[in-house]
Short mmCIF file of C-alpha atoms in Angstrom, two decimals:
data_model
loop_
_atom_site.label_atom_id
_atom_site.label_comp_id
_atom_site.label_asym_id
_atom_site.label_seq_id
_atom_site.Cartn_x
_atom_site.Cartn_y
_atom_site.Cartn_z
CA UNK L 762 -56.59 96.15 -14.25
CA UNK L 763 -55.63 99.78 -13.90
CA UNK L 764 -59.48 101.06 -14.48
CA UNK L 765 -60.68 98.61 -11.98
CA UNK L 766 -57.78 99.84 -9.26
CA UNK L 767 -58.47 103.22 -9.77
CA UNK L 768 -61.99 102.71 -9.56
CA UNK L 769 -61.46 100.97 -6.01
CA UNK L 770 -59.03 103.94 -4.79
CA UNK L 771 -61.68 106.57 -5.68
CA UNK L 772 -64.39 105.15 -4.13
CA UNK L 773 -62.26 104.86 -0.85
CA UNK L 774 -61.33 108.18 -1.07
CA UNK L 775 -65.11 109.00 -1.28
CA UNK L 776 -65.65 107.18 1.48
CA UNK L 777 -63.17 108.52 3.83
CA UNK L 778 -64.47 112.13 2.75
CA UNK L 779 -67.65 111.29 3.76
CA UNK L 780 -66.45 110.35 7.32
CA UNK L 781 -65.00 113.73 8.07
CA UNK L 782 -61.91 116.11 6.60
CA UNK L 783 -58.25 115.57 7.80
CA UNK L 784 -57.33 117.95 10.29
CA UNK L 785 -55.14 119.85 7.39
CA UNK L 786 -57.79 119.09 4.74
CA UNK L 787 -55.49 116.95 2.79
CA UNK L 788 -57.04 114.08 1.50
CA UNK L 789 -56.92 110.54 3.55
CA UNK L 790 -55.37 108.75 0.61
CA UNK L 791 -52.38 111.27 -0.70
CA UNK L 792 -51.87 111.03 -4.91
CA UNK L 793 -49.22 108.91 -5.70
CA UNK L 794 -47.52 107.81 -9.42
CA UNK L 795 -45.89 105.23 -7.90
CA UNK L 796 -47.64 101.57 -6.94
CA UNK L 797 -47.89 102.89 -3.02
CA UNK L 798 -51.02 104.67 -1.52
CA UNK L 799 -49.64 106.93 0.97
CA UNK L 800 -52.46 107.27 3.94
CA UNK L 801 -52.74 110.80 5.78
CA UNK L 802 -50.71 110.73 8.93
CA UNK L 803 -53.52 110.84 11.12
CA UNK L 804 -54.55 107.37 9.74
CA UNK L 805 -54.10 104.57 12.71
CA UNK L 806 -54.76 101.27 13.79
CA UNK L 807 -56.67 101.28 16.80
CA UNK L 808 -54.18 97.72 17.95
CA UNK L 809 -51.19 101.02 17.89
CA UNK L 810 -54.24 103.10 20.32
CA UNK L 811 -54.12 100.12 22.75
CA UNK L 812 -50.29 99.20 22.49
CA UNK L 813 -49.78 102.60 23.20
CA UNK L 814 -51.61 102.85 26.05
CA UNK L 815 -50.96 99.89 27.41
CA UNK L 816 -46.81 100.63 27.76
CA UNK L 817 -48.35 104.17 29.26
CA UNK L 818 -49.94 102.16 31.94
CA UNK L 819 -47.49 99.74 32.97
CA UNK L 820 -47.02 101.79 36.22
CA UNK L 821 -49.76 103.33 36.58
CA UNK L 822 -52.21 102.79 39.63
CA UNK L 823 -55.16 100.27 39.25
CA UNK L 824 -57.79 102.53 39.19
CA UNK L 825 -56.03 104.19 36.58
CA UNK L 826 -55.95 101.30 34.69
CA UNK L 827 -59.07 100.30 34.81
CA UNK L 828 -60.71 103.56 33.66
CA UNK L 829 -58.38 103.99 30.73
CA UNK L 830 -58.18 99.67 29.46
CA UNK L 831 -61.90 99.53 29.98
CA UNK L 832 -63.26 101.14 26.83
CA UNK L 833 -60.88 100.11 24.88
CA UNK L 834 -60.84 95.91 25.76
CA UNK L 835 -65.08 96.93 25.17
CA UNK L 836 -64.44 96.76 21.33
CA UNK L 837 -62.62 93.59 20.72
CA UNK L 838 -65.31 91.78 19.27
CA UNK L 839 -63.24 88.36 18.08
CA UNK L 840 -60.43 87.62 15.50
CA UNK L 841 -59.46 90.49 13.29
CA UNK L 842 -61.13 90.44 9.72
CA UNK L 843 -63.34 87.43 10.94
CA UNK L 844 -65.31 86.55 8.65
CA UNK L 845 -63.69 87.94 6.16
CA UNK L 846 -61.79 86.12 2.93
CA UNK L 847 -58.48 88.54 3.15
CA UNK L 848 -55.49 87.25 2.80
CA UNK L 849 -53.35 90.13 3.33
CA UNK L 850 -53.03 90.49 6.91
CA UNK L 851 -51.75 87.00 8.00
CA UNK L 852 -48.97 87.80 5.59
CA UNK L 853 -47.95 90.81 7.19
CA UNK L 854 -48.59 89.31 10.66
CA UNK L 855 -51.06 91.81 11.02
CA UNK L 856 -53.76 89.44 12.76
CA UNK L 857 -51.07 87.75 14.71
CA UNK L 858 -49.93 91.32 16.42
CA UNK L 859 -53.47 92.21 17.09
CA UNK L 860 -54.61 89.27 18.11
CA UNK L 861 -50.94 89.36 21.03
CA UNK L 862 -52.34 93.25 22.10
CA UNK L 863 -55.71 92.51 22.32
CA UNK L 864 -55.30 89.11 24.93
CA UNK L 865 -52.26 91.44 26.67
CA UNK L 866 -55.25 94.34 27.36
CA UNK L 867 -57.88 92.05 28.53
CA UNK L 868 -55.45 90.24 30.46
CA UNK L 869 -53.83 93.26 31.96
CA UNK L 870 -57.56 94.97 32.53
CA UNK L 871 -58.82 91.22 34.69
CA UNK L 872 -55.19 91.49 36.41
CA UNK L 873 -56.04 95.03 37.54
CA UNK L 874 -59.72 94.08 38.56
CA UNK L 875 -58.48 91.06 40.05
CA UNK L 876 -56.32 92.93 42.68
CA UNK L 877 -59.42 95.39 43.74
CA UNK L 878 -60.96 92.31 44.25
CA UNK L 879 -63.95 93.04 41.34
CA UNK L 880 -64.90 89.44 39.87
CA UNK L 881 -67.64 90.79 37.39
CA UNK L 882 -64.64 93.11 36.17
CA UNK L 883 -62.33 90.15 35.52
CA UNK L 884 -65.15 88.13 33.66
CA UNK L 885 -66.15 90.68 31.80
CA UNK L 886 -62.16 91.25 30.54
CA UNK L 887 -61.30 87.78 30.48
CA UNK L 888 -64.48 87.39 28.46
CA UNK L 889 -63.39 89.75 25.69
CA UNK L 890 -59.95 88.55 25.41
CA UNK L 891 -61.49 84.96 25.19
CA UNK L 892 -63.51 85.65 21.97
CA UNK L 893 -60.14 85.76 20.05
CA UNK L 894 -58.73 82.85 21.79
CA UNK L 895 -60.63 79.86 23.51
CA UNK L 896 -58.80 78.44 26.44
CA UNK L 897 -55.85 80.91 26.46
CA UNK L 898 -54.40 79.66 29.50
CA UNK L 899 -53.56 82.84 31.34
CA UNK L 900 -57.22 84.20 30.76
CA UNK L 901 -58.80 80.88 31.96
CA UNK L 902 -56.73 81.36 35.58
CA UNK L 903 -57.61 84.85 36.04
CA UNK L 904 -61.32 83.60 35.96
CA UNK L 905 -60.68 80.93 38.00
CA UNK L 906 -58.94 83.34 40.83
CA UNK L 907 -61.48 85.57 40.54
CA UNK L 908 -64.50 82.50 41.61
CA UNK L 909 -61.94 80.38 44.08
CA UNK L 910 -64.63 81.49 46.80
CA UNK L 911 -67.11 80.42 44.85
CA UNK L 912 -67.22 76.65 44.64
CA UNK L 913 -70.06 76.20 42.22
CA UNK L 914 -68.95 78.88 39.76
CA UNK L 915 -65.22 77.58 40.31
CA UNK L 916 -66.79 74.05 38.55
CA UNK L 917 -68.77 75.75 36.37
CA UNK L 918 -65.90 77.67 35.00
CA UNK L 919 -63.98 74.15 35.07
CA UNK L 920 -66.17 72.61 32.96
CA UNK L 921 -66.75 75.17 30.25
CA UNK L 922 -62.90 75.53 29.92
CA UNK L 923 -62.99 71.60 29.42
CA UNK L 924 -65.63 71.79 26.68
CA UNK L 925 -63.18 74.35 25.05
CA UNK L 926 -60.55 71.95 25.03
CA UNK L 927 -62.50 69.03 23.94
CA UNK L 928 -63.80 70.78 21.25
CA UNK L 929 -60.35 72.59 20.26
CA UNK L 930 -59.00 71.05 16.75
CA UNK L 931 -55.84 71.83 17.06
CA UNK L 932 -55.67 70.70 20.70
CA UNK L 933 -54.93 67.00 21.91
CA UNK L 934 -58.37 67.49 24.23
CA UNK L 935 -56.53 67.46 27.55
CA UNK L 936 -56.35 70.25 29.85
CA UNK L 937 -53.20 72.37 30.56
CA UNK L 938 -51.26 70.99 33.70
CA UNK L 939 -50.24 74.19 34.65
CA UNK L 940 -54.53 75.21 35.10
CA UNK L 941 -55.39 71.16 36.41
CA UNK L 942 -52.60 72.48 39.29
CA UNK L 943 -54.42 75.99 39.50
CA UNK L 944 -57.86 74.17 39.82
CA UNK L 945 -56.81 71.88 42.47
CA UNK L 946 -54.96 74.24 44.76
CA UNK L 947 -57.95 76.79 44.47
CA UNK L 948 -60.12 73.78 45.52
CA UNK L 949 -57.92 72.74 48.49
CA UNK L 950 -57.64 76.30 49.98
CA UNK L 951 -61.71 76.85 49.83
CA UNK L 952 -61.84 73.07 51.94
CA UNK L 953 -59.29 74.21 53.85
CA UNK L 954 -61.18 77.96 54.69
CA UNK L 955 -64.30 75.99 54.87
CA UNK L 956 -63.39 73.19 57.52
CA UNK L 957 -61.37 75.86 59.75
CA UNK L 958 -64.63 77.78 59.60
CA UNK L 959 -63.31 81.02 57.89
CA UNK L 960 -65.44 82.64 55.59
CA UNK L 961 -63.55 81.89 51.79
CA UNK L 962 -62.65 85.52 49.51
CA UNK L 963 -62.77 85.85 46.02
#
């Protein structure tokens, strides 16, 4: 009903007040006669912050990386508008896009600690980017590179990305070939580096 929408509107124009002024001091929500609620151009989605950044990056040095991915792949917390009973964004493809960005930063982020040779980096990224999606194959091999010297975390690993896929609904509870190759070969060169007496790196 029209009193019930406009009721809505003003209280989330309260809201946004409350949080602080637009940089012009025009309100958040503009006034509109029409059936669309124009938002203040300063409004974004913080998926746009970390697509942004991330095409910024694409050349940019590790380190560099790192420092600026880091906070960033911090705040993804799970699925977008978990928990939540909206409809709206799968319509739009909202949650699809965000969910894409977020698994590309915290994949990006353990590929960049991965190459300075920082495991608790790539956990902690792979980690984040797994909360959204379970067994996502390319996160699952960065953790495995990142504990191929490691022979009981390497299992350990193994067998907590099998109870993923076990457990996975939509899955047909076998492992991806492509990570049962990954698994074996890192298995094979720590033997190998073991029985030729060389010490085995991460």
């Amino acid at each position: 009903r029209d009193a019930t929408f406009a009721n809505i509107v003003s209280a989330a124009r309260r809201t946004l007040a409350s949080l602080g002024a637009s940089p012009d001091g025009e309100p958040w929500i503009r006034r509109s006669q029409g059936d669309r609620l124009p938002l203040h151009p300063s409004v974004v989605l913080d998926v746009d912050l970390i697509d942004d950044r991330l095409r910024a990056l694409r050349s940019a040095d590790d380190a560099t990386v790192v420092a600026a991915l880091e906070p960033l792949v911090e705040h993804v917390r799970g699925l977008p508008f978990e928990g939540t009973s909206y409809l709206w964004p799968d319509g739009e493809g909202i949650t699809s896009r965000a969910v894409m960005v977020g698994l590309e930063a915290s994949a990006e982020l353990a590929r960049r600690y991965l190459s300075i040779g920082d495991v608790a980096g790539v956990l902690r990224a792979t980690e984040r980017g797994l909360r959204m999606l379970p067994g996502h194959e390319e996160l699952i091999a960065l953790r495995l590179r990142a504990q191929a010297g490691d022979h009981a975390a390497l299992r350990r690993e193994w067998e907590a990305y099998l109870r993923v896929v076990v457990n996975d609904p939509w899955g047909d509870g076998e492992p991806s070939p492509v990570l049962v190759a990954l698994r074996d070969e890192l298995a094979a060169a720590r033997l190998g580096a073991v029985s030729s007496g060389r010490t085995p790196s991460a």
